[in-house]
Amino acid sequence: MPRQIFKNKVIAAAGPLPGSLTVENLKRWTSIRRGQFVDGFDETVTHLLCTEEQFNKRVPRVKEALKRGNRAHIVHFDWFEVSAVNEKRQRESEYSMRDVLAKKNAARRERERVERGKREGERFVNTNLYHIYSDRTNFYYQFDIRRDDESSGQQGQRYQLCLWESNAKPHLYWFTAKFLKRKGDSQPTYHRPSAHSGKWRHEMDLMTDFFRKKTGIAWEDRVLLQKTTPGSFFQYTPPAGGKSVGRRLSLPYEDCLQKNAELRGLPWPPPEETQRQTLTEVEPGEEDGPRPLPDPDEHEAGDGDDVSSSTAEAELTLELATPLTPKSLAAEHPTDVDVEMVDAESPSATTPNARMMDQNFEMPTPPDDISDEPNRDASPILVESAVE
């Protein structure tokens, strides 16, 4: 008796199948394995059998199954034969025509990418062999400089500067620039000063020199002097939001921002940053609203205490007028142990640490090697404390 490998499965065919897989045989072989084979194709079908030719031609049932998404398996007819012969239902993924289609599409996209890279290499850079260079701060050397000069009518102009790094090692580098005359320009022009890739220093110098000519700003001043040049120059906007701005700045990053704000007459720090700092300085719980006052302790005045406000003010004034001395403190806080009160101006009341500070005591510098660290018993502070 065959096993029930097709139980609760509804199987259909996309068209005529080769060999002995006729409709009559498919119905009988499916039925004895507790499955169901149908002539039509509806929402109940779980598996659609087809040939590779039927799938490639997109016969009507294949089209309908593709529209249904993953609700119906589109499998090669070998799935049915192998499952029936081995009396074990095979994995649909190994016979799925969708996976075959996905693999073909992936191969097609890869071929298109390679061809596109070759075409780019004829006039620009072969992207199959090069990628955008990034420095140790994770700054990618692909950025735009823009010009919107209304007086001259030069609006929407943009250069995209790139510094490429070869996939192969040792790395070679290549500077390029792509110019778009207006927004949405579909025919950019390319600038590639070097006929071939070279060392990093040479290509980096080409990029910084091009940047200086177009923006009027040295590469090291790209943050310090941003948006300070006339509109006839191209403008560079550094990355914001915590992103890396690259290395080799003329001043530390925060100093560059502050100096730039002073040059442009902008407030520093920016209003949004000041507001953000104010929000972060709020104590925990303050944003939840006012908190209730604590309940009075037992020793504080309650409803049963008959204390007038004038009497309380007089006692408070008397306490503030009375100077605090060691004897008065001892009288307020008596103890069972006899404590010898020492006058604050007595030399014996000065602690060893205080005397050492008066003598401009100089703390020892920790040794570079931890193995040479001085013995704790020989510390000058501990020795003088022991003498006292």
PDB file of N, CA and C in Angstrom, residues 138-219:
ATOM      1  N   ASN A 138      35.948  56.514   8.191  1.00  0.00           N
ATOM      2  CA  ASN A 138      34.748  56.052   7.488  1.00  0.00           C
ATOM      3  C   ASN A 138      34.098  57.174   6.674  1.00  0.00           C
ATOM      4  N   PHE A 139      34.914  58.095   6.178  1.00  0.00           N
ATOM      5  CA  PHE A 139      34.429  59.137   5.273  1.00  0.00           C
ATOM      6  C   PHE A 139      34.616  58.656   3.843  1.00  0.00           C
ATOM      7  N   TYR A 140      33.517  58.617   3.083  1.00  0.00           N
ATOM      8  CA  TYR A 140      33.559  58.141   1.703  1.00  0.00           C
ATOM      9  C   TYR A 140      33.847  59.316   0.765  1.00  0.00           C
ATOM     10  N   TYR A 141      34.834  59.129  -0.081  1.00  0.00           N
ATOM     11  CA  TYR A 141      35.270  60.191  -0.982  1.00  0.00           C
ATOM     12  C   TYR A 141      34.430  60.181  -2.252  1.00  0.00           C
ATOM     13  N   GLN A 142      33.154  60.385  -2.048  1.00  0.00           N
ATOM     14  CA  GLN A 142      32.189  60.617  -3.127  1.00  0.00           C
ATOM     15  C   GLN A 142      31.207  61.670  -2.618  1.00  0.00           C
ATOM     16  N   PHE A 143      31.297  62.876  -3.126  1.00  0.00           N
ATOM     17  CA  PHE A 143      30.495  63.976  -2.603  1.00  0.00           C
ATOM     18  C   PHE A 143      30.207  64.961  -3.732  1.00  0.00           C
ATOM     19  N   ASP A 144      29.251  65.847  -3.485  1.00  0.00           N
ATOM     20  CA  ASP A 144      28.808  66.812  -4.489  1.00  0.00           C
ATOM     21  C   ASP A 144      29.211  68.225  -4.096  1.00  0.00           C
ATOM     22  N   ILE A 145      29.484  69.040  -5.093  1.00  0.00           N
ATOM     23  CA  ILE A 145      29.590  70.493  -4.927  1.00  0.00           C
ATOM     24  C   ILE A 145      28.585  71.111  -5.900  1.00  0.00           C
ATOM     25  N   ARG A 146      27.849  72.112  -5.434  1.00  0.00           N
ATOM     26  CA  ARG A 146      26.722  72.650  -6.203  1.00  0.00           C
ATOM     27  C   ARG A 146      26.873  74.159  -6.390  1.00  0.00           C
ATOM     28  N   ARG A 147      26.213  74.634  -7.450  1.00  0.00           N
ATOM     29  CA  ARG A 147      26.195  76.073  -7.710  1.00  0.00           C
ATOM     30  C   ARG A 147      24.789  76.484  -8.134  1.00  0.00           C
ATOM     31  N   ASP A 148      24.239  77.453  -7.398  1.00  0.00           N
ATOM     32  CA  ASP A 148      22.941  78.041  -7.709  1.00  0.00           C
ATOM     33  C   ASP A 148      23.111  79.559  -7.706  1.00  0.00           C
ATOM     34  N   ASP A 149      23.590  80.088  -8.810  1.00  0.00           N
ATOM     35  CA  ASP A 149      23.858  81.519  -8.942  1.00  0.00           C
ATOM     36  C   ASP A 149      22.750  82.143  -9.786  1.00  0.00           C
ATOM     37  N   GLU A 150      21.811  82.818  -9.119  1.00  0.00           N
ATOM     38  CA  GLU A 150      20.683  83.412  -9.832  1.00  0.00           C
ATOM     39  C   GLU A 150      21.114  84.578 -10.711  1.00  0.00           C
ATOM     40  N   SER A 151      22.148  85.297 -10.294  1.00  0.00           N
ATOM     41  CA  SER A 151      22.570  86.474 -11.065  1.00  0.00           C
ATOM     42  C   SER A 151      23.074  86.088 -12.454  1.00  0.00           C
ATOM     43  N   SER A 152      23.778  84.973 -12.545  1.00  0.00           N
ATOM     44  CA  SER A 152      24.304  84.529 -13.839  1.00  0.00           C
ATOM     45  C   SER A 152      23.424  83.480 -14.504  1.00  0.00           C
ATOM     46  N   GLY A 153      22.372  83.064 -13.819  1.00  0.00           N
ATOM     47  CA  GLY A 153      21.478  82.053 -14.379  1.00  0.00           C
ATOM     48  C   GLY A 153      22.020  80.644 -14.307  1.00  0.00           C
ATOM     49  N   GLN A 154      23.081  80.441 -13.554  1.00  0.00           N
ATOM     50  CA  GLN A 154      23.675  79.108 -13.422  1.00  0.00           C
ATOM     51  C   GLN A 154      23.085  78.435 -12.184  1.00  0.00           C
ATOM     52  N   GLN A 155      22.002  77.731 -12.378  1.00  0.00           N
ATOM     53  CA  GLN A 155      21.296  77.086 -11.279  1.00  0.00           C
ATOM     54  C   GLN A 155      21.239  75.580 -11.506  1.00  0.00           C
ATOM     55  N   GLY A 156      21.350  74.855 -10.397  1.00  0.00           N
ATOM     56  CA  GLY A 156      21.244  73.400 -10.476  1.00  0.00           C
ATOM     57  C   GLY A 156      22.477  72.707 -10.991  1.00  0.00           C
ATOM     58  N   GLN A 157      23.594  73.426 -11.127  1.00  0.00           N
ATOM     59  CA  GLN A 157      24.819  72.784 -11.588  1.00  0.00           C
ATOM     60  C   GLN A 157      25.453  71.982 -10.451  1.00  0.00           C
ATOM     61  N   ARG A 158      26.016  70.840 -10.837  1.00  0.00           N
ATOM     62  CA  ARG A 158      26.549  69.954  -9.793  1.00  0.00           C
ATOM     63  C   ARG A 158      27.730  69.160 -10.337  1.00  0.00           C
ATOM     64  N   TYR A 159      28.773  69.088  -9.509  1.00  0.00           N
ATOM     65  CA  TYR A 159      29.897  68.184  -9.746  1.00  0.00           C
ATOM     66  C   TYR A 159      29.838  67.067  -8.706  1.00  0.00           C
ATOM     67  N   GLN A 160      30.056  65.855  -9.154  1.00  0.00           N
ATOM     68  CA  GLN A 160      30.207  64.728  -8.232  1.00  0.00           C
ATOM     69  C   GLN A 160      31.661  64.278  -8.284  1.00  0.00           C
ATOM     70  N   LEU A 161      32.373  64.506  -7.182  1.00  0.00           N
ATOM     71  CA  LEU A 161      33.788  64.154  -7.100  1.00  0.00           C
ATOM     72  C   LEU A 161      33.931  62.773  -6.475  1.00  0.00           C
ATOM     73  N   CYS A 162      34.800  61.954  -7.066  1.00  0.00           N
ATOM     74  CA  CYS A 162      35.003  60.585  -6.582  1.00  0.00           C
ATOM     75  C   CYS A 162      36.492  60.275  -6.554  1.00  0.00           C
ATOM     76  N   LEU A 163      36.891  59.581  -5.512  1.00  0.00           N
ATOM     77  CA  LEU A 163      38.236  59.017  -5.439  1.00  0.00           C
ATOM     78  C   LEU A 163      38.061  57.507  -5.342  1.00  0.00           C
ATOM     79  N   TRP A 164      38.482  56.810  -6.393  1.00  0.00           N
ATOM     80  CA  TRP A 164      38.261  55.372  -6.497  1.00  0.00           C
ATOM     81  C   TRP A 164      39.468  54.611  -5.970  1.00  0.00           C
ATOM     82  N   GLU A 165      39.199  53.415  -5.460  1.00  0.00           N
ATOM     83  CA  GLU A 165      40.252  52.515  -4.981  1.00  0.00           C
ATOM     84  C   GLU A 165      40.078  51.174  -5.679  1.00  0.00           C
ATOM     85  N   SER A 166      41.164  50.599  -6.139  1.00  0.00           N
ATOM     86  CA  SER A 166      41.082  49.333  -6.873  1.00  0.00           C
ATOM     87  C   SER A 166      40.723  48.191  -5.931  1.00  0.00           C
ATOM     88  N   ASN A 167      39.996  47.216  -6.462  1.00  0.00           N
ATOM     89  CA  ASN A 167      39.697  46.018  -5.675  1.00  0.00           C
ATOM     90  C   ASN A 167      40.952  45.183  -5.456  1.00  0.00           C
ATOM     91  N   ALA A 168      41.826  45.177  -6.435  1.00  0.00           N
ATOM     92  CA  ALA A 168      43.054  44.397  -6.335  1.00  0.00           C
ATOM     93  C   ALA A 168      44.067  45.104  -5.444  1.00  0.00           C
ATOM     94  N   LYS A 169      44.952  44.320  -4.870  1.00  0.00           N
ATOM     95  CA  LYS A 169      46.023  44.829  -4.022  1.00  0.00           C
ATOM     96  C   LYS A 169      47.358  44.554  -4.696  1.00  0.00           C
ATOM     97  N   PRO A 170      48.340  45.460  -4.506  1.00  0.00           N
ATOM     98  CA  PRO A 170      48.283  46.729  -3.769  1.00  0.00           C
ATOM     99  C   PRO A 170      47.333  47.713  -4.452  1.00  0.00           C
ATOM    100  N   HIS A 171      46.650  48.512  -3.626  1.00  0.00           N
ATOM    101  CA  HIS A 171      45.606  49.382  -4.132  1.00  0.00           C
ATOM    102  C   HIS A 171      46.179  50.496  -5.010  1.00  0.00           C
ATOM    103  N   LEU A 172      45.442  50.787  -6.064  1.00  0.00           N
ATOM    104  CA  LEU A 172      45.694  51.958  -6.895  1.00  0.00           C
ATOM    105  C   LEU A 172      44.465  52.861  -6.818  1.00  0.00           C
ATOM    106  N   TYR A 173      44.655  54.143  -7.153  1.00  0.00           N
ATOM    107  CA  TYR A 173      43.593  55.129  -6.937  1.00  0.00           C
ATOM    108  C   TYR A 173      43.386  55.945  -8.206  1.00  0.00           C
ATOM    109  N   TRP A 174      42.183  56.526  -8.298  1.00  0.00           N
ATOM    110  CA  TRP A 174      41.815  57.251  -9.510  1.00  0.00           C
ATOM    111  C   TRP A 174      40.810  58.338  -9.143  1.00  0.00           C
ATOM    112  N   PHE A 175      41.129  59.579  -9.509  1.00  0.00           N
ATOM    113  CA  PHE A 175      40.208  60.687  -9.253  1.00  0.00           C
ATOM    114  C   PHE A 175      39.387  60.976 -10.501  1.00  0.00           C
ATOM    115  N   THR A 176      38.070  61.157 -10.305  1.00  0.00           N
ATOM    116  CA  THR A 176      37.177  61.509 -11.403  1.00  0.00           C
ATOM    117  C   THR A 176      36.171  62.548 -10.920  1.00  0.00           C
ATOM    118  N   ALA A 177      35.584  63.253 -11.871  1.00  0.00           N
ATOM    119  CA  ALA A 177      34.523  64.218 -11.572  1.00  0.00           C
ATOM    120  C   ALA A 177      33.470  64.121 -12.669  1.00  0.00           C
ATOM    121  N   LYS A 178      32.221  64.099 -12.256  1.00  0.00           N
ATOM    122  CA  LYS A 178      31.095  64.043 -13.198  1.00  0.00           C
ATOM    123  C   LYS A 178      30.294  65.332 -13.071  1.00  0.00           C
ATOM    124  N   PHE A 179      30.045  65.994 -14.183  1.00  0.00           N
ATOM    125  CA  PHE A 179      29.378  67.297 -14.182  1.00  0.00           C
ATOM    126  C   PHE A 179      27.983  67.173 -14.774  1.00  0.00           C
ATOM    127  N   LEU A 180      26.993  67.686 -14.046  1.00  0.00           N
ATOM    128  CA  LEU A 180      25.620  67.760 -14.520  1.00  0.00           C
ATOM    129  C   LEU A 180      25.245  69.230 -14.630  1.00  0.00           C
ATOM    130  N   LYS A 181      24.888  69.651 -15.829  1.00  0.00           N
ATOM    131  CA  LYS A 181      24.670  71.066 -16.096  1.00  0.00           C
ATOM    132  C   LYS A 181      23.407  71.597 -15.439  1.00  0.00           C
ATOM    133  N   ARG A 182      22.419  70.746 -15.285  1.00  0.00           N
ATOM    134  CA  ARG A 182      21.160  71.159 -14.670  1.00  0.00           C
ATOM    135  C   ARG A 182      20.565  69.962 -13.937  1.00  0.00           C
ATOM    136  N   LYS A 183      19.579  70.236 -13.106  1.00  0.00           N
ATOM    137  CA  LYS A 183      18.926  69.174 -12.361  1.00  0.00           C
ATOM    138  C   LYS A 183      18.195  68.240 -13.320  1.00  0.00           C
ATOM    139  N   GLY A 184      18.428  66.938 -13.149  1.00  0.00           N
ATOM    140  CA  GLY A 184      17.811  65.953 -14.022  1.00  0.00           C
ATOM    141  C   GLY A 184      18.531  65.758 -15.336  1.00  0.00           C
ATOM    142  N   ASP A 185      19.754  66.273 -15.456  1.00  0.00           N
ATOM    143  CA  ASP A 185      20.527  66.131 -16.692  1.00  0.00           C
ATOM    144  C   ASP A 185      20.844  64.654 -16.921  1.00  0.00           C
ATOM    145  N   SER A 186      20.468  64.137 -18.082  1.00  0.00           N
ATOM    146  CA  SER A 186      20.682  62.722 -18.394  1.00  0.00           C
ATOM    147  C   SER A 186      21.946  62.492 -19.206  1.00  0.00           C
ATOM    148  N   GLN A 187      22.659  63.543 -19.558  1.00  0.00           N
ATOM    149  CA  GLN A 187      23.884  63.412 -20.341  1.00  0.00           C
ATOM    150  C   GLN A 187      25.018  64.157 -19.645  1.00  0.00           C
ATOM    151  N   PRO A 188      25.553  63.571 -18.569  1.00  0.00           N
ATOM    152  CA  PRO A 188      26.642  64.243 -17.849  1.00  0.00           C
ATOM    153  C   PRO A 188      27.937  64.200 -18.641  1.00  0.00           C
ATOM    154  N   THR A 189      28.828  65.097 -18.292  1.00  0.00           N
ATOM    155  CA  THR A 189      30.180  65.093 -18.852  1.00  0.00           C
ATOM    156  C   THR A 189      31.147  64.626 -17.774  1.00  0.00           C
ATOM    157  N   TYR A 190      32.237  63.989 -18.211  1.00  0.00           N
ATOM    158  CA  TYR A 190      33.162  63.354 -17.288  1.00  0.00           C
ATOM    159  C   TYR A 190      34.526  64.026 -17.362  1.00  0.00           C
ATOM    160  N   HIS A 191      35.147  64.132 -16.198  1.00  0.00           N
ATOM    161  CA  HIS A 191      36.495  64.696 -16.091  1.00  0.00           C
ATOM    162  C   HIS A 191      37.375  63.653 -15.412  1.00  0.00           C
ATOM    163  N   ARG A 192      38.395  63.197 -16.148  1.00  0.00           N
ATOM    164  CA  ARG A 192      39.324  62.190 -15.630  1.00  0.00           C
ATOM    165  C   ARG A 192      40.732  62.637 -16.002  1.00  0.00           C
ATOM    166  N   PRO A 193      41.380  63.422 -15.117  1.00  0.00           N
ATOM    167  CA  PRO A 193      42.674  64.008 -15.486  1.00  0.00           C
ATOM    168  C   PRO A 193      43.774  62.983 -15.723  1.00  0.00           C
ATOM    169  N   SER A 194      43.731  61.842 -15.053  1.00  0.00           N
ATOM    170  CA  SER A 194      44.772  60.826 -15.235  1.00  0.00           C
ATOM    171  C   SER A 194      44.305  59.789 -16.251  1.00  0.00           C
ATOM    172  N   ALA A 195      45.208  59.383 -17.118  1.00  0.00           N
ATOM    173  CA  ALA A 195      44.868  58.366 -18.112  1.00  0.00           C
ATOM    174  C   ALA A 195      44.747  56.983 -17.493  1.00  0.00           C
ATOM    175  N   HIS A 196      45.327  56.801 -16.332  1.00  0.00           N
ATOM    176  CA  HIS A 196      45.269  55.502 -15.652  1.00  0.00           C
ATOM    177  C   HIS A 196      45.361  55.752 -14.152  1.00  0.00           C
ATOM    178  N   SER A 197      45.059  54.754 -13.378  1.00  0.00           N
ATOM    179  CA  SER A 197      45.122  54.874 -11.919  1.00  0.00           C
ATOM    180  C   SER A 197      46.567  54.980 -11.462  1.00  0.00           C
ATOM    181  N   GLY A 198      46.741  55.515 -10.244  1.00  0.00           N
ATOM    182  CA  GLY A 198      48.090  55.708  -9.724  1.00  0.00           C
ATOM    183  C   GLY A 198      48.120  55.669  -8.211  1.00  0.00           C
ATOM    184  N   LYS A 199      49.159  56.247  -7.645  1.00  0.00           N
ATOM    185  CA  LYS A 199      49.321  56.242  -6.201  1.00  0.00           C
ATOM    186  C   LYS A 199      48.348  57.215  -5.541  1.00  0.00           C
ATOM    187  N   TRP A 200      48.092  56.957  -4.265  1.00  0.00           N
ATOM    188  CA  TRP A 200      47.081  57.726  -3.535  1.00  0.00           C
ATOM    189  C   TRP A 200      47.438  59.207  -3.460  1.00  0.00           C
ATOM    190  N   ARG A 201      48.689  59.532  -3.163  1.00  0.00           N
ATOM    191  CA  ARG A 201      49.083  60.920  -2.969  1.00  0.00           C
ATOM    192  C   ARG A 201      48.837  61.746  -4.233  1.00  0.00           C
ATOM    193  N   HIS A 202      49.178  61.192  -5.365  1.00  0.00           N
ATOM    194  CA  HIS A 202      49.022  61.930  -6.622  1.00  0.00           C
ATOM    195  C   HIS A 202      47.550  62.168  -6.936  1.00  0.00           C
ATOM    196  N   GLU A 203      46.723  61.150  -6.811  1.00  0.00           N
ATOM    197  CA  GLU A 203      45.298  61.298  -7.130  1.00  0.00           C
ATOM    198  C   GLU A 203      44.588  62.155  -6.090  1.00  0.00           C
ATOM    199  N   MET A 204      45.026  62.062  -4.842  1.00  0.00           N
ATOM    200  CA  MET A 204      44.434  62.905  -3.801  1.00  0.00           C
ATOM    201  C   MET A 204      44.757  64.373  -4.060  1.00  0.00           C
ATOM    202  N   ASP A 205      45.972  64.659  -4.505  1.00  0.00           N
ATOM    203  CA  ASP A 205      46.336  66.040  -4.831  1.00  0.00           C
ATOM    204  C   ASP A 205      45.507  66.561  -6.001  1.00  0.00           C
ATOM    205  N   LEU A 206      45.236  65.711  -6.967  1.00  0.00           N
ATOM    206  CA  LEU A 206      44.385  66.124  -8.083  1.00  0.00           C
ATOM    207  C   LEU A 206      42.984  66.478  -7.601  1.00  0.00           C
ATOM    208  N   MET A 207      42.465  65.695  -6.677  1.00  0.00           N
ATOM    209  CA  MET A 207      41.116  65.957  -6.171  1.00  0.00           C
ATOM    210  C   MET A 207      41.066  67.253  -5.369  1.00  0.00           C
ATOM    211  N   THR A 208      42.023  67.455  -4.462  1.00  0.00           N
ATOM    212  CA  THR A 208      42.015  68.668  -3.640  1.00  0.00           C
ATOM    213  C   THR A 208      42.252  69.917  -4.487  1.00  0.00           C
ATOM    214  N   ASP A 209      43.084  69.803  -5.524  1.00  0.00           N
ATOM    215  CA  ASP A 209      43.318  70.951  -6.402  1.00  0.00           C
ATOM    216  C   ASP A 209      42.056  71.288  -7.194  1.00  0.00           C
ATOM    217  N   PHE A 210      41.345  70.285  -7.673  1.00  0.00           N
ATOM    218  CA  PHE A 210      40.084  70.517  -8.383  1.00  0.00           C
ATOM    219  C   PHE A 210      39.056  71.132  -7.440  1.00  0.00           C
ATOM    220  N   PHE A 211      39.017  70.645  -6.210  1.00  0.00           N
ATOM    221  CA  PHE A 211      38.087  71.178  -5.212  1.00  0.00           C
ATOM    222  C   PHE A 211      38.375  72.656  -4.945  1.00  0.00           C
ATOM    223  N   ARG A 212      39.650  73.019  -4.833  1.00  0.00           N
ATOM    224  CA  ARG A 212      40.018  74.412  -4.550  1.00  0.00           C
ATOM    225  C   ARG A 212      39.646  75.328  -5.714  1.00  0.00           C
ATOM    226  N   LYS A 213      39.858  74.873  -6.945  1.00  0.00           N
ATOM    227  CA  LYS A 213      39.558  75.710  -8.106  1.00  0.00           C
ATOM    228  C   LYS A 213      38.057  75.960  -8.244  1.00  0.00           C
ATOM    229  N   LYS A 214      37.246  74.976  -7.938  1.00  0.00           N
ATOM    230  CA  LYS A 214      35.804  75.115  -8.145  1.00  0.00           C
ATOM    231  C   LYS A 214      35.105  75.804  -6.971  1.00  0.00           C
ATOM    232  N   THR A 215      35.609  75.623  -5.760  1.00  0.00           N
ATOM    233  CA  THR A 215      34.943  76.197  -4.584  1.00  0.00           C
ATOM    234  C   THR A 215      35.631  77.447  -4.065  1.00  0.00           C
ATOM    235  N   GLY A 216      36.906  77.675  -4.455  1.00  0.00           N
ATOM    236  CA  GLY A 216      37.649  78.798  -3.909  1.00  0.00           C
ATOM    237  C   GLY A 216      38.113  78.573  -2.488  1.00  0.00           C
ATOM    238  N   ILE A 217      38.045  77.336  -2.001  1.00  0.00           N
ATOM    239  CA  ILE A 217      38.396  76.994  -0.621  1.00  0.00           C
ATOM    240  C   ILE A 217      39.379  75.828  -0.649  1.00  0.00           C
ATOM    241  N   ALA A 218      40.392  75.889   0.194  1.00  0.00           N
ATOM    242  CA  ALA A 218      41.310  74.767   0.322  1.00  0.00           C
ATOM    243  C   ALA A 218      40.592  73.583   0.954  1.00  0.00           C
ATOM    244  N   TRP A 219      41.057  72.390   0.638  1.00  0.00           N
ATOM    245  CA  TRP A 219      40.407  71.183   1.156  1.00  0.00           C
ATOM    246  C   TRP A 219      40.420  71.160   2.678  1.00  0.00           C
TER     247      TRP A 219
END
